[in-house]
Amino acid sequence: MAKLKTTTDSNRKINGNTFLLIITIALFAIMYIAGMVIFADKGFAKPQMFLNLFISNAGLLVIAVGQTIVMITGGIDISVGSITALVCMVMANQMENHGMSAYAAIAVALVIGLAFGIVQGFLISYLEIQPFIVSLAGLFFGRGMTSMVSTEMISIKNETFLAWANAKIYLPFIGSYSKSGKFHPAYIYPTVIIALIIVAIIAVVMKYTKFGREVYAVGGNAQSALMMGLNVKKTIFNAYVLDGFLAGLGGFLFCLNSCAGFVEQAKGLEMDAISSAVIGGTLLSGGVGTPIGSLFGVLIKGTISSLITAQGTLSSWWVRIVLSALLCFFIVIQSVLASAKKKK
């Protein structure tokens, strides 16, 4: 009996997280290899092109991981783009117009994210208001507050902040040779290291800690989790608080890339985070998903953008078109898996 139960659990695990993750990784590999073959003359096969996927999407990666956590609970957060815009605007305004240090600006960014997480988490978990409605209000509030700070773009000229933004970390054994035979080492920015550390930490938390197990249990079946003695409301609240914190941190990393704050900044970022999580294997109904899957979802989004840029003649809107097609594809796969699970 014990052996049968173990086999059943293993099969369920393969059909859930692992199966979707395998599809995501395979899709990324196929897309990137195709780009290396087709656009080899445009540098797509160079190591730096691959590393640029992480450099350009470090902030999105952290935000997508936070989105993954709340989606595993069965919720959603569409305010993260507005939180990012507000974080960038407040940081830029405080450093340029009020003389705030770059270190204090980081604290402000995290506090803004935490404030959104606490308020939205309380409304969703304890007052049982629909996550979409609450985060929609957060989206409008964040954009409104961003415009209240300033309607003009504020460029960041703080020396410490710019030093962080421009600090390159060279990888001496990875790179490419120019036509003249000179070796150019590849590089990354500190934002990439921070983003990857966050992914690793959250992956460990979700798999090996009590909080992670509770999040999966609540997302799988909240009623069963309640009957098992889990504090469902507290788990959902904590998930949104962590999501808010990661949105604030992701906003800071996003600001390091843009070095500016403006009202329309990060518009649509929430959809990029949601689509990255879904493409990475996170079920919209909750209970299934991994931070590693969302990492590859972000890389797929970045690869699509790079492919269209390398092609040269297509509009940037094709990134959205292809992402929407992939999103529909993965939602169909999720529906098929859900139907198969119900039949079993």
PDB file of C-alpha atoms in Angstrom, residues 91-303:
ATOM      1  CA  MET A  91      13.551  56.848  -5.825  1.00  0.00           C
ATOM      2  CA  ALA A  92      14.394  59.276  -8.645  1.00  0.00           C
ATOM      3  CA  ASN A  93      12.526  62.136  -6.996  1.00  0.00           C
ATOM      4  CA  GLN A  94      14.025  61.573  -3.561  1.00  0.00           C
ATOM      5  CA  MET A  95      17.592  61.247  -4.799  1.00  0.00           C
ATOM      6  CA  GLU A  96      17.491  64.120  -7.302  1.00  0.00           C
ATOM      7  CA  ASN A  97      15.177  66.639  -5.632  1.00  0.00           C
ATOM      8  CA  HIS A  98      15.612  65.916  -1.927  1.00  0.00           C
ATOM      9  CA  GLY A  99      19.200  64.719  -1.657  1.00  0.00           C
ATOM     10  CA  MET A 100      18.400  61.231  -0.403  1.00  0.00           C
ATOM     11  CA  SER A 101      21.248  58.727  -0.492  1.00  0.00           C
ATOM     12  CA  ALA A 102      21.099  55.703  -2.780  1.00  0.00           C
ATOM     13  CA  TYR A 103      21.102  53.388   0.248  1.00  0.00           C
ATOM     14  CA  ALA A 104      18.065  55.112   1.758  1.00  0.00           C
ATOM     15  CA  ALA A 105      16.354  54.956  -1.632  1.00  0.00           C
ATOM     16  CA  ILE A 106      16.638  51.153  -1.567  1.00  0.00           C
ATOM     17  CA  ALA A 107      14.879  51.107   1.810  1.00  0.00           C
ATOM     18  CA  VAL A 108      12.127  53.345   0.384  1.00  0.00           C
ATOM     19  CA  ALA A 109      11.647  50.956  -2.547  1.00  0.00           C
ATOM     20  CA  LEU A 110      11.270  47.944  -0.255  1.00  0.00           C
ATOM     21  CA  VAL A 111       8.905  49.814   2.083  1.00  0.00           C
ATOM     22  CA  ILE A 112       6.654  50.789  -0.839  1.00  0.00           C
ATOM     23  CA  GLY A 113       6.495  47.169  -1.988  1.00  0.00           C
ATOM     24  CA  LEU A 114       5.827  45.901   1.537  1.00  0.00           C
ATOM     25  CA  ALA A 115       3.075  48.488   2.066  1.00  0.00           C
ATOM     26  CA  PHE A 116       1.273  47.324  -1.062  1.00  0.00           C
ATOM     27  CA  GLY A 117       1.749  43.688  -0.046  1.00  0.00           C
ATOM     28  CA  ILE A 118       0.417  44.200   3.482  1.00  0.00           C
ATOM     29  CA  VAL A 119      -2.644  46.214   2.448  1.00  0.00           C
ATOM     30  CA  GLN A 120      -3.580  44.034  -0.509  1.00  0.00           C
ATOM     31  CA  GLY A 121      -2.806  40.855   1.415  1.00  0.00           C
ATOM     32  CA  PHE A 122      -5.088  41.918   4.280  1.00  0.00           C
ATOM     33  CA  LEU A 123      -7.960  42.821   1.956  1.00  0.00           C
ATOM     34  CA  ILE A 124      -7.647  39.553   0.027  1.00  0.00           C
ATOM     35  CA  SER A 125      -7.002  37.124   2.873  1.00  0.00           C
ATOM     36  CA  TYR A 126      -8.904  38.471   5.868  1.00  0.00           C
ATOM     37  CA  LEU A 127     -11.678  40.458   4.171  1.00  0.00           C
ATOM     38  CA  GLU A 128     -11.947  37.865   1.375  1.00  0.00           C
ATOM     39  CA  ILE A 129     -12.161  40.385  -1.473  1.00  0.00           C
ATOM     40  CA  GLN A 130     -11.342  39.015  -4.921  1.00  0.00           C
ATOM     41  CA  PRO A 131      -7.595  39.313  -5.703  1.00  0.00           C
ATOM     42  CA  PHE A 132      -8.248  40.738  -9.165  1.00  0.00           C
ATOM     43  CA  ILE A 133     -10.391  43.578  -7.780  1.00  0.00           C
ATOM     44  CA  VAL A 134      -7.942  44.419  -4.999  1.00  0.00           C
ATOM     45  CA  SER A 135      -4.876  44.391  -7.243  1.00  0.00           C
ATOM     46  CA  LEU A 136      -6.756  46.336  -9.929  1.00  0.00           C
ATOM     47  CA  ALA A 137      -7.342  49.037  -7.330  1.00  0.00           C
ATOM     48  CA  GLY A 138      -3.647  48.796  -6.462  1.00  0.00           C
ATOM     49  CA  LEU A 139      -2.777  49.241 -10.138  1.00  0.00           C
ATOM     50  CA  PHE A 140      -4.803  52.454 -10.426  1.00  0.00           C
ATOM     51  CA  PHE A 141      -3.562  53.727  -7.067  1.00  0.00           C
ATOM     52  CA  GLY A 142       0.071  53.081  -7.959  1.00  0.00           C
ATOM     53  CA  ARG A 143      -0.193  54.877 -11.309  1.00  0.00           C
ATOM     54  CA  GLY A 144      -2.063  57.754  -9.701  1.00  0.00           C
ATOM     55  CA  MET A 145       0.527  58.157  -6.958  1.00  0.00           C
ATOM     56  CA  THR A 146       3.306  58.038  -9.547  1.00  0.00           C
ATOM     57  CA  SER A 147       1.768  60.986 -11.398  1.00  0.00           C
ATOM     58  CA  MET A 148       1.271  62.808  -8.087  1.00  0.00           C
ATOM     59  CA  VAL A 149       5.017  62.649  -7.438  1.00  0.00           C
ATOM     60  CA  SER A 150       5.809  64.051 -10.880  1.00  0.00           C
ATOM     61  CA  THR A 151       4.351  64.092 -14.361  1.00  0.00           C
ATOM     62  CA  GLU A 152       7.787  64.716 -15.877  1.00  0.00           C
ATOM     63  CA  MET A 153      10.566  62.205 -16.336  1.00  0.00           C
ATOM     64  CA  ILE A 154      13.252  62.427 -13.651  1.00  0.00           C
ATOM     65  CA  SER A 155      16.690  61.167 -14.658  1.00  0.00           C
ATOM     66  CA  ILE A 156      18.836  59.804 -11.855  1.00  0.00           C
ATOM     67  CA  LYS A 157      22.275  61.416 -11.597  1.00  0.00           C
ATOM     68  CA  ASN A 158      23.217  60.182  -8.134  1.00  0.00           C
ATOM     69  CA  GLU A 159      26.837  59.053  -8.406  1.00  0.00           C
ATOM     70  CA  THR A 160      26.479  56.044  -6.114  1.00  0.00           C
ATOM     71  CA  PHE A 161      23.357  54.832  -7.902  1.00  0.00           C
ATOM     72  CA  LEU A 162      24.958  55.264 -11.338  1.00  0.00           C
ATOM     73  CA  ALA A 163      28.038  53.394 -10.120  1.00  0.00           C
ATOM     74  CA  TRP A 164      25.806  50.468  -9.176  1.00  0.00           C
ATOM     75  CA  ALA A 165      23.958  50.663 -12.485  1.00  0.00           C
ATOM     76  CA  ASN A 166      27.151  50.692 -14.577  1.00  0.00           C
ATOM     77  CA  ALA A 167      29.188  48.184 -12.571  1.00  0.00           C
ATOM     78  CA  LYS A 168      30.114  45.356 -14.908  1.00  0.00           C
ATOM     79  CA  ILE A 169      31.210  41.966 -13.606  1.00  0.00           C
ATOM     80  CA  TYR A 170      33.421  40.367 -16.252  1.00  0.00           C
ATOM     81  CA  LEU A 171      33.506  36.611 -16.764  1.00  0.00           C
ATOM     82  CA  PRO A 172      37.126  36.049 -17.883  1.00  0.00           C
ATOM     83  CA  PHE A 173      36.661  32.528 -19.250  1.00  0.00           C
ATOM     84  CA  ILE A 174      33.445  33.286 -21.151  1.00  0.00           C
ATOM     85  CA  GLY A 175      33.328  35.549 -24.178  1.00  0.00           C
ATOM     86  CA  SER A 176      33.944  35.785 -27.901  1.00  0.00           C
ATOM     87  CA  TYR A 177      36.636  36.805 -30.366  1.00  0.00           C
ATOM     88  CA  SER A 178      36.360  39.759 -32.696  1.00  0.00           C
ATOM     89  CA  LYS A 179      37.298  39.593 -36.395  1.00  0.00           C
ATOM     90  CA  SER A 180      40.740  40.909 -35.479  1.00  0.00           C
ATOM     91  CA  GLY A 181      41.206  38.002 -33.073  1.00  0.00           C
ATOM     92  CA  LYS A 182      40.860  40.010 -29.867  1.00  0.00           C
ATOM     93  CA  PHE A 183      39.074  38.258 -27.007  1.00  0.00           C
ATOM     94  CA  HIS A 184      36.150  40.148 -25.440  1.00  0.00           C
ATOM     95  CA  PRO A 185      35.066  38.699 -22.096  1.00  0.00           C
ATOM     96  CA  ALA A 186      31.357  38.485 -21.397  1.00  0.00           C
ATOM     97  CA  TYR A 187      29.885  40.417 -18.493  1.00  0.00           C
ATOM     98  CA  ILE A 188      26.850  40.738 -16.274  1.00  0.00           C
ATOM     99  CA  TYR A 189      25.602  43.400 -13.873  1.00  0.00           C
ATOM    100  CA  PRO A 190      25.010  43.058 -10.113  1.00  0.00           C
ATOM    101  CA  THR A 191      21.256  43.087 -10.845  1.00  0.00           C
ATOM    102  CA  VAL A 192      21.611  39.642 -12.442  1.00  0.00           C
ATOM    103  CA  ILE A 193      23.337  38.187  -9.388  1.00  0.00           C
ATOM    104  CA  ILE A 194      20.674  39.624  -7.068  1.00  0.00           C
ATOM    105  CA  ALA A 195      17.866  38.258  -9.260  1.00  0.00           C
ATOM    106  CA  LEU A 196      19.368  34.759  -9.450  1.00  0.00           C
ATOM    107  CA  ILE A 197      19.968  34.701  -5.683  1.00  0.00           C
ATOM    108  CA  ILE A 198      16.318  35.605  -5.131  1.00  0.00           C
ATOM    109  CA  VAL A 199      15.185  32.821  -7.483  1.00  0.00           C
ATOM    110  CA  ALA A 200      17.369  30.307  -5.637  1.00  0.00           C
ATOM    111  CA  ILE A 201      16.165  31.426  -2.196  1.00  0.00           C
ATOM    112  CA  ILE A 202      12.482  31.351  -3.135  1.00  0.00           C
ATOM    113  CA  ALA A 203      12.912  27.961  -4.846  1.00  0.00           C
ATOM    114  CA  VAL A 204      14.364  26.537  -1.621  1.00  0.00           C
ATOM    115  CA  VAL A 205      11.672  28.218   0.502  1.00  0.00           C
ATOM    116  CA  MET A 206       8.853  26.859  -1.667  1.00  0.00           C
ATOM    117  CA  LYS A 207      10.206  23.317  -1.729  1.00  0.00           C
ATOM    118  CA  TYR A 208      11.705  22.751   1.696  1.00  0.00           C
ATOM    119  CA  THR A 209       9.985  25.050   4.207  1.00  0.00           C
ATOM    120  CA  LYS A 210       6.688  24.875   6.033  1.00  0.00           C
ATOM    121  CA  PHE A 211       5.550  28.099   4.381  1.00  0.00           C
ATOM    122  CA  GLY A 212       6.175  26.682   0.904  1.00  0.00           C
ATOM    123  CA  ARG A 213       4.235  23.504   1.646  1.00  0.00           C
ATOM    124  CA  GLU A 214       1.363  25.531   3.063  1.00  0.00           C
ATOM    125  CA  VAL A 215       1.224  27.722  -0.053  1.00  0.00           C
ATOM    126  CA  TYR A 216       0.948  24.654  -2.298  1.00  0.00           C
ATOM    127  CA  ALA A 217      -1.647  23.096   0.007  1.00  0.00           C
ATOM    128  CA  VAL A 218      -3.806  26.231   0.032  1.00  0.00           C
ATOM    129  CA  GLY A 219      -3.563  26.593  -3.724  1.00  0.00           C
ATOM    130  CA  GLY A 220      -4.349  22.939  -4.327  1.00  0.00           C
ATOM    131  CA  ASN A 221      -7.479  22.935  -2.175  1.00  0.00           C
ATOM    132  CA  ALA A 222      -8.096  25.646   0.413  1.00  0.00           C
ATOM    133  CA  GLN A 223     -10.934  23.731   2.067  1.00  0.00           C
ATOM    134  CA  SER A 224      -8.812  20.619   2.531  1.00  0.00           C
ATOM    135  CA  ALA A 225      -5.946  22.750   3.838  1.00  0.00           C
ATOM    136  CA  LEU A 226      -8.306  24.291   6.395  1.00  0.00           C
ATOM    137  CA  MET A 227      -9.490  20.856   7.499  1.00  0.00           C
ATOM    138  CA  MET A 228      -5.854  19.819   7.917  1.00  0.00           C
ATOM    139  CA  GLY A 229      -5.438  22.628  10.441  1.00  0.00           C
ATOM    140  CA  LEU A 230      -3.583  25.115   8.246  1.00  0.00           C
ATOM    141  CA  ASN A 231      -4.187  28.820   8.756  1.00  0.00           C
ATOM    142  CA  VAL A 232      -5.331  29.560   5.208  1.00  0.00           C
ATOM    143  CA  LYS A 233      -5.843  33.292   5.694  1.00  0.00           C
ATOM    144  CA  LYS A 234      -2.426  33.784   7.269  1.00  0.00           C
ATOM    145  CA  THR A 235      -0.751  31.805   4.471  1.00  0.00           C
ATOM    146  CA  ILE A 236      -2.413  33.896   1.760  1.00  0.00           C
ATOM    147  CA  PHE A 237      -1.583  37.100   3.636  1.00  0.00           C
ATOM    148  CA  ASN A 238       2.085  36.117   3.954  1.00  0.00           C
ATOM    149  CA  ALA A 239       2.195  35.196   0.250  1.00  0.00           C
ATOM    150  CA  TYR A 240       1.024  38.679  -0.746  1.00  0.00           C
ATOM    151  CA  VAL A 241       3.398  40.376   1.685  1.00  0.00           C
ATOM    152  CA  LEU A 242       6.300  38.444   0.144  1.00  0.00           C
ATOM    153  CA  ASP A 243       4.988  39.286  -3.321  1.00  0.00           C
ATOM    154  CA  GLY A 244       4.918  42.990  -2.404  1.00  0.00           C
ATOM    155  CA  PHE A 245       8.453  42.853  -1.033  1.00  0.00           C
ATOM    156  CA  LEU A 246       9.703  41.213  -4.234  1.00  0.00           C
ATOM    157  CA  ALA A 247       7.804  43.784  -6.325  1.00  0.00           C
ATOM    158  CA  GLY A 248       9.629  46.559  -4.455  1.00  0.00           C
ATOM    159  CA  LEU A 249      12.982  44.823  -4.923  1.00  0.00           C
ATOM    160  CA  GLY A 250      12.198  44.135  -8.575  1.00  0.00           C
ATOM    161  CA  GLY A 251      11.289  47.796  -8.995  1.00  0.00           C
ATOM    162  CA  PHE A 252      14.702  48.760  -7.629  1.00  0.00           C
ATOM    163  CA  LEU A 253      16.453  46.408 -10.100  1.00  0.00           C
ATOM    164  CA  PHE A 254      14.261  47.763 -12.903  1.00  0.00           C
ATOM    165  CA  CYS A 255      15.302  51.292 -11.924  1.00  0.00           C
ATOM    166  CA  LEU A 256      18.972  50.318 -12.094  1.00  0.00           C
ATOM    167  CA  ASN A 257      18.389  49.458 -15.759  1.00  0.00           C
ATOM    168  CA  SER A 258      16.424  52.601 -16.639  1.00  0.00           C
ATOM    169  CA  CYS A 259      18.096  55.108 -14.240  1.00  0.00           C
ATOM    170  CA  ALA A 260      14.951  57.248 -14.434  1.00  0.00           C
ATOM    171  CA  GLY A 261      11.388  57.541 -13.243  1.00  0.00           C
ATOM    172  CA  PHE A 262       8.349  58.466 -15.348  1.00  0.00           C
ATOM    173  CA  VAL A 263       4.597  57.901 -15.238  1.00  0.00           C
ATOM    174  CA  GLU A 264       4.318  55.403 -18.103  1.00  0.00           C
ATOM    175  CA  GLN A 265       7.257  53.331 -16.898  1.00  0.00           C
ATOM    176  CA  ALA A 266       6.817  49.536 -16.622  1.00  0.00           C
ATOM    177  CA  LYS A 267       3.439  49.717 -18.331  1.00  0.00           C
ATOM    178  CA  GLY A 268       2.332  46.152 -19.068  1.00  0.00           C
ATOM    179  CA  LEU A 269       4.972  44.672 -16.765  1.00  0.00           C
ATOM    180  CA  GLU A 270       2.262  42.935 -14.756  1.00  0.00           C
ATOM    181  CA  MET A 271       1.171  41.054 -17.883  1.00  0.00           C
ATOM    182  CA  ASP A 272       4.776  40.074 -18.588  1.00  0.00           C
ATOM    183  CA  ALA A 273       5.087  38.715 -15.033  1.00  0.00           C
ATOM    184  CA  ILE A 274       1.828  36.762 -15.261  1.00  0.00           C
ATOM    185  CA  SER A 275       2.607  35.352 -18.712  1.00  0.00           C
ATOM    186  CA  SER A 276       6.134  34.378 -17.595  1.00  0.00           C
ATOM    187  CA  ALA A 277       4.695  32.509 -14.616  1.00  0.00           C
ATOM    188  CA  VAL A 278       2.063  30.721 -16.723  1.00  0.00           C
ATOM    189  CA  ILE A 279       4.527  29.836 -19.487  1.00  0.00           C
ATOM    190  CA  GLY A 280       6.817  28.622 -16.703  1.00  0.00           C
ATOM    191  CA  GLY A 281       4.185  26.101 -15.631  1.00  0.00           C
ATOM    192  CA  THR A 282       2.206  27.923 -12.938  1.00  0.00           C
ATOM    193  CA  LEU A 283      -1.457  26.939 -12.979  1.00  0.00           C
ATOM    194  CA  LEU A 284      -3.956  29.798 -12.992  1.00  0.00           C
ATOM    195  CA  SER A 285      -6.147  27.712 -10.690  1.00  0.00           C
ATOM    196  CA  GLY A 286      -3.332  27.412  -8.142  1.00  0.00           C
ATOM    197  CA  GLY A 287      -1.452  24.563  -6.501  1.00  0.00           C
ATOM    198  CA  VAL A 288       1.204  24.089  -9.208  1.00  0.00           C
ATOM    199  CA  GLY A 289       4.210  26.205 -10.137  1.00  0.00           C
ATOM    200  CA  THR A 290       7.907  26.747  -9.450  1.00  0.00           C
ATOM    201  CA  PRO A 291      10.229  29.779  -9.366  1.00  0.00           C
ATOM    202  CA  ILE A 292      12.594  27.896 -11.702  1.00  0.00           C
ATOM    203  CA  GLY A 293       9.770  27.548 -14.213  1.00  0.00           C
ATOM    204  CA  SER A 294       9.106  31.283 -14.029  1.00  0.00           C
ATOM    205  CA  LEU A 295      12.831  31.881 -14.630  1.00  0.00           C
ATOM    206  CA  PHE A 296      12.569  30.029 -17.930  1.00  0.00           C
ATOM    207  CA  GLY A 297       9.299  31.815 -18.676  1.00  0.00           C
ATOM    208  CA  VAL A 298      11.141  35.135 -18.388  1.00  0.00           C
ATOM    209  CA  LEU A 299      13.964  33.811 -20.568  1.00  0.00           C
ATOM    210  CA  ILE A 300      11.435  32.783 -23.230  1.00  0.00           C
ATOM    211  CA  LYS A 301       9.960  36.280 -23.174  1.00  0.00           C
ATOM    212  CA  GLY A 302      13.448  37.760 -23.494  1.00  0.00           C
ATOM    213  CA  THR A 303      14.339  35.370 -26.318  1.00  0.00           C
TER     214      THR A 303
END
